[in-house]
CSV table of C-alpha atoms (C1' of nucleotides) in Angstrom, one decimal:
chain,number,residue,atom,x,y,z
A,4,MET,CA,109.1,163.2,43.5
A,5,SER,CA,106.5,161.0,41.8
A,6,LEU,CA,108.7,157.8,40.5
A,7,ALA,CA,105.3,156.3,39.4
A,8,HIS,CA,104.9,159.1,37.1
A,9,ALA,CA,108.7,158.7,36.1
A,10,LEU,CA,108.1,154.9,35.3
A,11,MET,CA,105.2,155.4,33.7
A,12,THR,CA,106.7,157.9,31.2
A,13,SER,CA,109.9,155.5,30.5
A,14,LEU,CA,107.1,152.8,29.8
A,15,LEU,CA,105.5,155.0,27.5
A,16,GLU,CA,108.7,155.2,25.4
A,17,LYS,CA,108.8,151.5,25.7
A,18,SER,CA,107.1,148.6,27.4
A,19,SER,CA,109.5,146.6,29.4
A,20,SER,CA,110.0,144.4,32.5
A,21,GLY,CA,111.0,145.4,35.9
A,22,TYR,CA,114.7,144.7,35.4
A,23,ASP,CA,114.9,146.2,31.7
A,24,LEU,CA,113.1,149.2,33.3
A,25,ALA,CA,115.8,149.6,36.1
A,26,ARG,CA,118.5,149.3,33.4
A,27,ARG,CA,117.0,151.7,31.3
A,28,PHE,CA,116.0,153.9,34.2
A,29,ASP,CA,119.7,154.1,35.3
A,30,LYS,CA,120.7,155.2,31.7
A,31,SER,CA,118.4,157.8,30.7
A,32,ILE,CA,116.5,159.5,33.4
A,33,GLY,CA,118.5,157.9,36.2
A,34,TYR,CA,121.3,160.4,35.1
A,35,PHE,CA,118.9,163.0,36.9
A,36,TRP,CA,117.2,161.0,39.0
A,37,HIS,CA,118.6,157.5,40.5
A,38,ALA,CA,116.1,154.6,41.9
A,39,THR,CA,117.2,151.1,43.1
A,40,HIS,CA,115.3,148.1,41.6
A,41,GLN,CA,113.7,147.8,44.7
A,42,GLN,CA,111.9,150.7,44.4
A,43,ILE,CA,111.0,150.1,40.9
A,44,TYR,CA,109.8,146.7,41.7
A,45,ARG,CA,107.4,148.3,44.7
A,46,GLU,CA,106.5,151.1,42.5
A,47,LEU,CA,105.1,148.5,39.6
A,48,ALA,CA,103.4,146.4,42.0
A,49,ARG,CA,101.7,149.5,43.2
A,50,MET,CA,101.0,150.7,40.0
A,51,GLU,CA,99.2,147.5,38.8
A,52,ALA,CA,97.1,147.5,41.8
A,53,SER,CA,95.8,150.7,41.0
A,54,GLY,CA,95.0,149.9,37.4
A,55,TRP,CA,97.8,152.2,35.9
A,56,ILE,CA,99.6,149.4,34.2
A,57,ALA,CA,99.4,145.6,33.4
A,58,SER,CA,101.7,142.9,32.9
A,59,ASP,CA,102.1,139.9,30.5
A,60,LEU,CA,104.5,137.3,30.8
A,61,ALA,CA,107.2,137.6,28.1
A,62,PRO,CA,106.9,136.1,24.7
A,63,ASP,CA,109.3,133.8,25.4
A,64,GLY,CA,107.5,130.6,26.5
A,65,GLY,CA,107.7,130.8,30.0
A,66,LYS,CA,111.7,130.2,29.8
A,67,THR,CA,112.0,133.0,32.2
A,68,ARG,CA,110.0,134.6,35.0
A,69,LYS,CA,109.9,138.1,32.9
A,70,ARG,CA,107.1,140.1,33.3
A,71,VAL,CA,106.6,143.2,30.7
A,72,TYR,CA,104.7,145.7,31.7
A,73,ARG,CA,102.7,148.5,29.5
A,74,VAL,CA,100.9,151.3,30.2
A,75,LEU,CA,97.0,151.2,30.4
A,76,ASP,CA,94.8,154.3,29.4
A,77,ALA,CA,94.1,154.8,32.9
A,78,GLY,CA,97.8,155.2,33.3
A,79,ARG,CA,98.3,157.2,30.3
A,80,GLN,CA,95.7,159.7,31.8
A,81,GLU,CA,97.3,159.7,35.1
A,82,VAL,CA,100.3,160.9,33.4
A,83,VAL,CA,98.7,163.7,31.6
A,84,ARG,CA,96.8,164.9,34.7
A,85,TRP,CA,100.0,164.8,36.4
A,86,ALA,CA,102.1,166.6,33.9
A,87,GLN,CA,99.8,169.6,34.0
A,88,GLU,CA,99.6,170.1,38.0
A,89,PRO,CA,102.4,172.5,38.9
A,90,THR,CA,105.4,171.3,41.0
A,91,PRO,CA,107.8,173.3,42.9
A,92,PRO,CA,111.5,173.1,41.6
A,93,MET,CA,113.7,171.2,43.6
A,94,ASP,CA,115.9,172.1,46.3
A,95,MET,CA,119.5,172.5,45.5
A,96,ARG,CA,120.4,170.7,49.0
A,97,ASP,CA,123.9,170.4,48.3
A,98,ASP,CA,126.2,169.2,50.9
A,99,LEU,CA,129.1,171.2,49.8
A,100,MET,CA,126.9,174.2,50.5
A,101,VAL,CA,126.9,173.5,54.3
A,102,LYS,CA,130.3,172.2,54.8
A,103,LEU,CA,131.2,175.9,53.3
A,104,ARG,CA,129.1,177.5,55.8
A,105,ALA,CA,130.5,175.1,58.8
A,106,ASP,CA,134.0,176.0,57.6
A,107,ALA,CA,133.0,179.9,57.9
A,108,ALA,CA,131.5,179.1,61.4
A,109,LEU,CA,134.5,177.3,62.6
A,110,GLY,CA,136.9,179.8,61.7
A,111,ALA,CA,140.6,179.6,60.0
A,112,HIS,CA,141.8,177.4,63.3
A,113,SER,CA,139.9,174.2,62.1
A,114,PRO,CA,141.7,173.6,58.5
A,115,LEU,CA,138.7,171.6,56.9
A,116,SER,CA,140.5,171.6,53.6
A,117,LEU,CA,137.4,171.3,51.6
A,118,ASP,CA,139.5,172.2,48.4
A,119,THR,CA,140.5,168.4,48.4
A,120,GLU,CA,136.4,167.7,48.2
A,121,ILE,CA,136.1,170.6,45.8
A,122,GLU,CA,138.8,169.1,43.5
A,123,ARG,CA,137.2,165.6,43.7
A,124,ARG,CA,133.5,167.0,42.3
A,125,LEU,CA,135.2,169.2,39.8
A,126,GLN,CA,136.7,165.6,38.3
A,127,LEU,CA,133.1,163.9,38.8
A,128,HIS,CA,131.4,167.1,37.2
A,129,ARG,CA,133.9,167.4,34.2
A,130,THR,CA,133.3,163.4,33.3
A,131,LYS,CA,129.9,163.7,33.4
A,132,LEU,CA,130.0,166.6,31.0
A,133,VAL,CA,132.1,165.0,28.5
A,134,ALA,CA,129.7,162.0,28.4
A,135,TYR,CA,126.9,164.2,28.0
A,136,ARG,CA,128.9,165.9,25.5
A,137,ALA,CA,129.4,162.9,23.4
A,138,ILE,CA,125.8,161.9,23.3
A,139,GLU,CA,125.0,165.4,22.0
A,140,ALA,CA,127.4,164.7,19.2
A,141,ARG,CA,126.1,161.4,18.7
A,142,ASP,CA,122.4,161.8,18.9
A,143,PHE,CA,122.0,165.7,17.7
A,144,PRO,CA,124.3,166.5,15.1
A,145,ALA,CA,124.6,170.3,14.3
A,146,GLY,CA,122.1,171.6,11.3
A,147,GLN,CA,120.2,168.5,11.1
A,148,PRO,CA,116.5,169.1,11.5
A,149,LEU,CA,115.2,167.3,14.5
A,150,SER,CA,111.4,166.1,15.2
A,151,ARG,CA,109.4,167.3,17.9
A,152,GLU,CA,110.3,164.4,20.0
A,153,ALA,CA,114.0,164.5,19.3
A,154,THR,CA,113.9,168.7,19.9
A,155,ILE,CA,112.5,167.7,23.4
A,156,GLN,CA,115.0,165.2,24.0
A,157,HIS,CA,117.6,167.5,22.9
A,158,MET,CA,116.4,170.2,25.2
A,159,ILE,CA,116.6,167.8,28.3
A,160,LEU,CA,120.2,166.6,27.3
A,161,LYS,CA,121.1,170.6,27.4
A,162,THR,CA,119.8,170.6,30.7
A,163,GLY,CA,122.1,168.5,32.2
A,164,ILE,CA,124.8,170.1,30.1
A,165,MET,CA,123.8,173.5,31.8
A,166,TYR,CA,123.9,171.8,35.1
A,167,GLU,CA,127.6,170.1,35.1
A,168,GLN,CA,128.7,172.9,33.3
A,169,GLY,CA,127.2,175.1,36.0
A,170,TRP,CA,128.9,173.3,39.0
A,171,ALA,CA,132.0,172.7,37.3
A,172,ARG,CA,132.7,176.3,36.7
A,173,TRP,CA,131.5,176.9,40.4
A,174,CYS,CA,134.4,174.5,41.6
A,175,GLU,CA,136.8,176.5,39.6
A,176,ASP,CA,135.6,179.5,40.9
A,177,ALA,CA,135.7,178.3,44.4
A,178,LEU,CA,138.9,176.5,44.4
A,179,ARG,CA,140.4,180.0,43.4
A,180,THR,CA,138.7,181.5,46.1
A,181,LEU,CA,139.5,179.3,48.8
A,182,HIS,CA,143.5,179.7,47.6
A,183,THR,CA,143.6,183.3,48.2
A,184,LEU,CA,141.7,182.7,51.4
A,185,SER,CA,144.2,180.1,52.9
A,186,PRO,CA,147.8,181.4,52.7
A,187,GLU,CA,147.0,184.3,54.9
A,188,ALA,CA,144.8,182.2,57.1
A,189,SER,CA,145.9,183.7,60.4
A,190,GLU,CA,146.6,187.2,59.2
A,191,SER,CA,143.1,188.2,58.6
A,192,PRO,CA,141.4,190.6,60.8
A,193,ALA,CA,139.3,187.9,62.5
A,194,ALA,CA,138.1,188.2,65.9
A,195,PRO,CA,140.6,186.5,68.3
A,196,ALA,CA,140.3,182.9,69.3
A,197,SER,CA,136.5,183.0,70.8
A,198,THR,CA,136.4,179.3,71.0
A,199,HIS,CA,132.6,179.5,71.4
A,200,THR,CA,130.0,181.0,69.2
A,201,SER,CA,127.6,182.0,72.0
A,202,GLN,CA,126.9,185.6,72.3
A,203,THR,CA,126.4,187.4,75.5
A,204,PRO,CA,122.8,185.9,76.6
A,205,GLY,CA,119.9,188.5,76.1
A,206,ALA,CA,121.4,190.2,73.4
A,207,PRO,CA,119.0,189.3,70.7
A,208,ASP,CA,121.6,189.4,67.6
A,209,ASP,CA,119.3,187.9,64.9
A,210,ARG,CA,121.0,189.8,61.9
A,211,ASP,CA,122.7,187.0,60.3
A,212,ARG,CA,124.6,187.7,57.6
A,213,LEU,CA,122.9,185.9,54.6
A,214,SER,CA,119.7,185.8,56.0
A,215,LEU,CA,116.7,186.7,53.8
A,216,ALA,CA,114.7,188.8,55.5
A,217,PRO,CA,113.9,192.3,54.0
A,218,GLU,CA,115.0,195.3,55.7
A,219,PRO,CA,112.5,195.7,58.6
B,30,MET,CA,121.8,164.4,53.3
B,31,SER,CA,122.8,164.6,56.9
B,32,LEU,CA,120.5,167.2,58.4
B,33,ALA,CA,121.9,166.8,61.9
B,34,HIS,CA,125.2,168.6,60.5
B,35,ALA,CA,123.3,171.2,58.7
B,36,LEU,CA,121.6,171.9,61.8
B,37,MET,CA,124.8,171.9,63.7
B,38,THR,CA,126.2,174.2,61.5
B,39,SER,CA,123.7,176.5,62.1
B,40,LEU,CA,123.7,176.2,65.9
B,41,LEU,CA,127.7,176.9,65.5
B,42,GLU,CA,126.8,180.0,64.1
B,43,LYS,CA,124.5,180.8,67.1
B,44,SER,CA,123.0,178.7,69.8
B,45,SER,CA,118.8,178.9,69.7
B,46,SER,CA,115.7,176.9,70.3
B,47,GLY,CA,114.4,174.4,68.1
B,48,TYR,CA,111.7,177.0,66.9
B,49,ASP,CA,114.1,179.6,66.4
B,50,LEU,CA,116.3,176.9,64.4
B,51,ALA,CA,113.6,176.1,62.3
B,52,ARG,CA,113.0,179.7,61.2
B,53,ARG,CA,116.6,180.6,61.0
B,54,PHE,CA,117.1,177.4,59.0
B,55,ASP,CA,114.2,178.5,56.6
B,56,LYS,CA,116.1,181.8,56.0
B,57,SER,CA,119.6,180.8,55.4
B,58,ILE,CA,120.3,177.3,54.5
B,59,GLY,CA,116.9,176.5,54.1
B,60,TYR,CA,116.8,178.5,50.7
B,61,PHE,CA,118.8,175.6,49.5
B,62,TRP,CA,117.7,172.9,51.5
B,63,HIS,CA,113.8,172.8,53.5
B,64,ALA,CA,113.1,171.0,56.8
B,65,THR,CA,110.1,170.9,58.2
B,66,HIS,CA,109.7,171.8,62.3
B,67,GLN,CA,109.1,168.2,62.7
B,68,GLN,CA,112.3,166.8,61.6
B,69,ILE,CA,114.2,169.8,63.5
B,70,TYR,CA,112.7,168.8,66.6
B,71,ARG,CA,113.2,165.0,65.8
B,72,GLU,CA,116.9,165.3,65.0
B,73,LEU,CA,117.5,168.0,67.6
B,74,ALA,CA,116.3,164.9,70.3
B,75,ARG,CA,118.7,162.5,68.5
B,76,MET,CA,121.5,164.9,68.8
B,77,GLU,CA,121.1,165.4,72.1
B,78,ALA,CA,121.1,161.7,72.8
B,79,SER,CA,124.0,161.4,71.1
B,80,GLY,CA,126.0,163.7,73.4
B,81,TRP,CA,126.5,166.2,69.9
B,82,ILE,CA,124.4,169.0,71.6
B,83,ALA,CA,122.8,170.0,75.1
B,84,SER,CA,119.9,172.1,76.1
B,85,ASP,CA,119.2,174.7,78.7
B,86,LEU,CA,116.0,176.2,79.8
B,87,ALA,CA,115.8,180.1,78.3
B,88,PRO,CA,116.7,182.6,80.4
B,89,ASP,CA,113.3,183.6,80.9
B,90,GLY,CA,112.5,182.1,84.1
B,91,GLY,CA,110.7,179.4,82.8
B,92,LYS,CA,107.7,181.7,81.5
B,93,THR,CA,108.1,179.7,78.2
B,94,ARG,CA,109.2,175.9,77.4
B,95,LYS,CA,111.7,177.2,75.2
B,96,ARG,CA,115.1,175.3,75.6
B,97,VAL,CA,118.3,176.8,73.9
B,98,TYR,CA,120.3,174.2,72.3
B,99,ARG,CA,124.3,174.9,72.0
B,100,VAL,CA,126.7,172.3,70.1
B,101,LEU,CA,129.1,170.4,72.6
B,102,ASP,CA,132.5,169.5,71.8
B,103,ALA,CA,131.6,166.3,70.8
B,104,GLY,CA,129.2,167.6,68.2
B,105,ARG,CA,131.7,170.2,66.8
B,106,GLN,CA,134.2,167.5,66.5
B,107,GLU,CA,131.4,165.3,64.6
B,108,VAL,CA,130.8,168.3,62.1
B,109,VAL,CA,134.7,168.1,61.2
B,110,ARG,CA,134.6,164.6,60.8
B,111,TRP,CA,131.9,164.7,58.5
B,112,ALA,CA,133.1,167.9,56.7
B,113,GLN,CA,135.9,166.3,55.7
B,114,GLU,CA,134.3,163.0,54.3
B,115,PRO,CA,133.2,162.8,50.5
B,116,THR,CA,129.8,163.3,49.5
B,117,PRO,CA,128.4,162.7,45.8
B,118,PRO,CA,126.7,165.7,44.5
B,119,MET,CA,123.3,165.6,44.5
B,120,ASP,CA,120.9,164.4,41.4
B,121,MET,CA,119.1,167.5,40.0
B,122,ARG,CA,116.0,165.3,40.1
B,123,ASP,CA,113.6,168.0,38.6
B,124,ASP,CA,110.0,166.6,37.6
B,125,LEU,CA,110.1,169.1,34.7
B,126,MET,CA,112.5,167.0,32.8
B,127,VAL,CA,110.4,163.9,33.5
B,128,LYS,CA,107.3,166.1,32.4
B,129,LEU,CA,109.4,166.9,29.2
B,130,ARG,CA,110.2,163.4,28.6
B,131,ALA,CA,106.3,162.6,29.0
B,132,ASP,CA,105.2,165.2,26.6
B,133,ALA,CA,107.8,163.8,24.0
B,134,ALA,CA,106.4,160.2,24.5
B,135,LEU,CA,102.8,161.2,24.3
B,136,GLY,CA,103.5,163.1,21.1
B,137,ALA,CA,102.0,166.2,19.9
B,138,HIS,CA,98.3,164.5,20.3
B,139,SER,CA,98.2,165.3,23.9
B,140,PRO,CA,98.7,169.0,24.3
B,141,LEU,CA,100.4,168.9,27.8
B,142,SER,CA,100.8,172.7,27.7
B,143,LEU,CA,104.3,172.6,29.5
B,144,ASP,CA,104.9,176.1,28.7
B,145,THR,CA,102.1,177.4,31.4
B,146,GLU,CA,104.2,175.6,33.9
B,147,ILE,CA,107.8,176.9,32.6
B,148,GLU,CA,106.4,180.4,32.7
B,149,ARG,CA,105.5,180.0,36.3
B,150,ARG,CA,108.7,178.2,37.1
B,151,LEU,CA,110.7,181.2,35.4
B,152,GLN,CA,108.9,183.8,37.8
B,153,LEU,CA,109.9,181.6,40.6
B,154,HIS,CA,113.4,181.6,39.6
B,155,ARG,CA,113.3,185.3,38.8
B,156,THR,CA,112.0,186.3,42.0
B,157,LYS,CA,114.7,184.4,44.1
B,158,LEU,CA,117.2,185.9,41.8
B,159,VAL,CA,116.3,189.5,42.8
B,160,ALA,CA,115.9,188.5,46.7
B,161,TYR,CA,119.5,186.8,46.3
B,162,ARG,CA,120.9,189.9,44.3
B,163,ALA,CA,119.4,192.2,47.1
B,164,ILE,CA,121.1,190.4,49.6
B,165,GLU,CA,124.2,190.8,48.0
B,166,ALA,CA,123.8,194.3,47.6
B,167,ARG,CA,123.1,194.8,51.2
B,168,ASP,CA,125.9,192.5,52.8
B,169,PHE,CA,128.4,192.5,50.3
B,170,PRO,CA,128.9,195.7,48.7
B,171,ALA,CA,131.5,195.6,46.1
B,172,GLY,CA,135.0,196.8,46.4
B,173,GLN,CA,135.0,196.3,50.5
B,174,PRO,CA,137.8,193.9,51.9
B,175,LEU,CA,135.8,190.8,53.1
B,176,SER,CA,136.6,188.9,56.2
B,177,ARG,CA,137.4,184.9,55.7
B,178,GLU,CA,134.0,184.2,57.1
B,179,ALA,CA,132.2,186.9,54.7
B,180,THR,CA,134.0,185.9,51.4
B,181,ILE,CA,132.6,182.3,52.2
B,182,GLN,CA,129.3,183.2,53.0
B,183,HIS,CA,129.4,185.5,50.0
B,184,MET,CA,130.4,182.2,47.8
B,185,ILE,CA,127.4,180.4,49.1
B,186,LEU,CA,125.1,183.1,48.1
B,187,LYS,CA,126.8,183.4,44.6
B,188,THR,CA,126.0,179.5,44.3
B,189,GLY,CA,122.4,180.9,44.4
B,190,ILE,CA,122.5,183.5,42.2
B,191,MET,CA,124.2,181.2,39.5
B,192,TYR,CA,121.5,178.3,40.1
B,193,GLU,CA,118.6,180.2,39.7
B,194,GLN,CA,120.1,182.4,37.1
B,195,GLY,CA,120.9,179.1,35.2
B,196,TRP,CA,117.1,177.8,35.7
B,197,ALA,CA,115.8,181.1,34.5
B,198,ARG,CA,117.8,181.3,31.5
B,199,TRP,CA,117.0,177.4,30.7
B,200,CYS,CA,113.0,178.4,31.0
B,201,GLU,CA,113.3,181.3,28.9
B,202,ASP,CA,115.3,178.9,26.2
B,203,ALA,CA,112.7,176.2,26.7
B,204,LEU,CA,109.7,178.8,26.1
B,205,ARG,CA,111.2,179.7,22.7
B,206,THR,CA,112.1,176.3,21.8
B,207,LEU,CA,108.5,174.9,22.8
B,208,HIS,CA,107.3,178.0,20.5
B,209,THR,CA,109.1,177.2,17.4
B,210,LEU,CA,107.5,173.5,18.3
B,211,SER,CA,103.9,174.0,18.8
B,212,PRO,CA,102.9,176.2,15.9
B,213,GLU,CA,103.6,173.1,13.1
B,214,ALA,CA,102.5,170.5,15.7
B,215,SER,CA,100.7,168.2,13.1
B,216,GLU,CA,103.0,169.2,10.2
B,217,SER,CA,106.3,167.5,11.6
B,218,PRO,CA,107.3,164.2,9.8
B,219,ALA,CA,106.2,161.7,12.6
B,220,ALA,CA,105.1,158.4,12.8
B,221,PRO,CA,101.5,158.6,11.9
B,222,ALA,CA,99.3,157.7,14.8
B,223,SER,CA,100.5,154.9,16.4
B,224,THR,CA,99.1,155.0,19.6
B,225,HIS,CA,101.0,152.7,21.2
B,226,THR,CA,104.7,152.7,21.5
B,227,SER,CA,105.0,149.0,21.8
B,228,GLN,CA,107.4,147.7,18.8
B,229,THR,CA,106.9,144.9,17.0
B,230,PRO,CA,107.9,142.2,19.7
B,231,GLY,CA,111.0,140.5,19.1
B,232,ALA,CA,112.7,143.3,17.8
B,233,PRO,CA,115.2,144.2,20.6
B,234,ASP,CA,115.2,148.0,20.0
B,235,ASP,CA,117.2,149.0,22.9
B,236,ARG,CA,118.8,152.1,21.4
B,237,ASP,CA,117.1,154.8,22.9
B,238,ARG,CA,118.4,158.4,21.9
B,239,LEU,CA,119.5,159.7,25.0
B,240,SER,CA,120.9,156.8,26.4
B,241,LEU,CA,124.4,157.0,28.0
B,242,ALA,CA,125.7,153.5,26.5
B,243,PRO,CA,129.3,154.4,25.3
B,244,GLU,CA,129.1,153.1,21.5
B,245,PRO,CA,129.4,149.0,21.8
C,1,DA,C1',87.0,187.5,74.6
C,2,DA,C1',89.1,185.9,70.7
C,3,DG,C1',92.8,185.5,67.3
C,4,DT,C1',97.2,185.0,65.8
C,5,DA,C1',102.1,183.7,67.0
C,6,DC,C1',105.2,180.9,69.9
C,7,DA,C1',106.8,176.4,71.1
C,8,DT,C1',106.7,171.7,71.5
C,9,DG,C1',105.3,167.3,70.7
C,10,DT,C1',102.5,162.3,68.8
C,11,DA,C1',101.2,159.5,65.3
C,12,DA,C1',100.2,157.7,60.9
C,13,DT,C1',102.3,157.2,56.2
C,14,DC,C1',105.2,157.3,52.6
C,15,DT,C1',109.7,157.2,50.0
C,16,DG,C1',114.4,155.7,50.4
C,17,DT,C1',118.2,152.4,51.3
C,18,DT,C1',120.5,148.1,52.6
C,19,DA,C1',120.7,143.5,53.2
C,20,DC,C1',119.2,138.9,52.2
C,21,DA,C1',117.0,135.1,49.3
C,22,DT,C1',116.1,132.5,45.3
C,23,DG,C1',116.1,130.3,41.1
C,24,DA,C1',117.1,130.3,36.5
C,25,DT,C1',119.9,131.2,32.4
C,26,DT,C1',124.2,132.2,30.0
C,27,DC,C1',129.3,132.1,29.4
C,28,DC,C1',133.7,130.1,29.8
D,16,DG,C1',130.9,122.1,36.6
D,17,DG,C1',131.1,126.9,38.4
D,18,DA,C1',130.5,131.9,38.1
D,19,DA,C1',128.4,135.9,36.3
D,20,DT,C1',124.6,137.9,35.7
D,21,DC,C1',119.5,137.9,34.8
D,22,DA,C1',115.0,138.5,37.2
D,23,DT,C1',112.3,138.8,41.0
D,24,DG,C1',111.2,139.2,45.1
D,25,DT,C1',110.9,139.8,51.0
D,26,DA,C1',112.1,142.1,55.2
D,27,DA,C1',113.7,145.6,58.2
D,28,DC,C1',115.0,150.3,58.7
D,29,DA,C1',116.1,155.1,58.3
D,30,DG,C1',114.4,159.5,56.3
D,31,DA,C1',110.7,162.5,55.0
D,32,DT,C1',105.8,164.3,54.8
D,33,DT,C1',101.4,165.4,56.6
D,34,DA,C1',98.0,165.6,59.8
D,35,DC,C1',96.6,166.4,64.5
D,36,DA,C1',97.2,167.8,69.7
D,37,DT,C1',98.5,171.0,73.0
D,38,DG,C1',99.2,174.8,75.8
D,39,DT,C1',100.9,179.4,76.8
D,40,DA,C1',102.0,184.6,75.4
D,41,DC,C1',100.8,188.5,72.9
D,42,DT,C1',97.6,191.6,70.4
D,43,DT,C1',93.6,193.9,69.5
DNA sequence: AAGTACATGTAATCTGTTACATGATTCC
DNA sequence: GGAATCATGTAACAGATTACATGTACTT
């Protein structure tokens, strides 16, 4: 979550202005985590107020308003502190999961045609995958011994590859499953035409499929 | 993002009060997407104002303040509309990625000991994986023909399994990589003791490893 | 009688998004 | 000279997080 720490990490790699930082962020960490220039400027101002970073005017003789930020020692220490505190893994929070659940809840009557959306997403994931693989081939040629820094960066890149590949495979799988489902849409032995999901009141049917309660 | 739609989906599956919804959400969709009771109450109020849902007092004769929400037709239509509009895949935005980059940027001098954190995360992912697999065995026994609804729910569950498995594998891999790295921490051919990352000013070294710029 | 779980909220704060504003510089 | 892009910001709002508040019902 902490954008400040992500920005400082980027500044540790290279001191730069807000604008440059925004561009660099977009092209590196931003592939995992997008931030607008607004957030970045606001956060830079705050971090400077906290004494984590400092800025100098660009060495272009005042031609531009550019201000170059660098990480101070307090900032460096803060990054170290933060890096060592445990953080929970992110939720996957993907709309597609909810849409699938909605599709299941609404039943075969309402054709949500999620396959179009999944197809679209498949293309997105494949595109990213190709891009990542190109970087891998360019920056981490096989067989070469890598420095500590490069090894870690390669690790990060491989995470992106794993992620996109996982989703691409998932999309393919989902499409297959949906296609086996749609032809016999109205032939399945589903409950006939109960438009509303409301149970008979008083019946405490709390046993959802997919709920994570261990057997009582 | 749209929490409202996620909540309506849950209400479509079963009408319930804010409190119950919060609990159910936590145990189903919440495994992918956490929401606090605050968000839920606020959102319920808004959705009622929009005419998407309506509430009745619980059929317990006013003993409790419980209000049971159900989805109205306008809400149902809104879910359908939303389900068909394209949504971008979520960022992965995982702090671990940034921490790894920080580790690389700070160099081998500062021992961030990320392996402890990764170990911890590995346990979390394994725990979830076990839980998901238990549900799978309970609710989707192999070989049984499933209804349309159950098939979709199984799909969602398999996504969770894929996700946790992917991260668990990643953690194992990362630990191995880090362990090959740490013994010879100071023997690698790294740049010697340049405490600051700042380049000689004027040298526009914009060629970050791991940046996604296609060859110029 | 005291404590836990139920049930619903207000308020403050922080993070994220969108729109608008402004002036300088570089490219054509 | 006009357009694009560089570079920095203000303002307003929407969404999420955390802390606090309040009262009832069930349990021991």
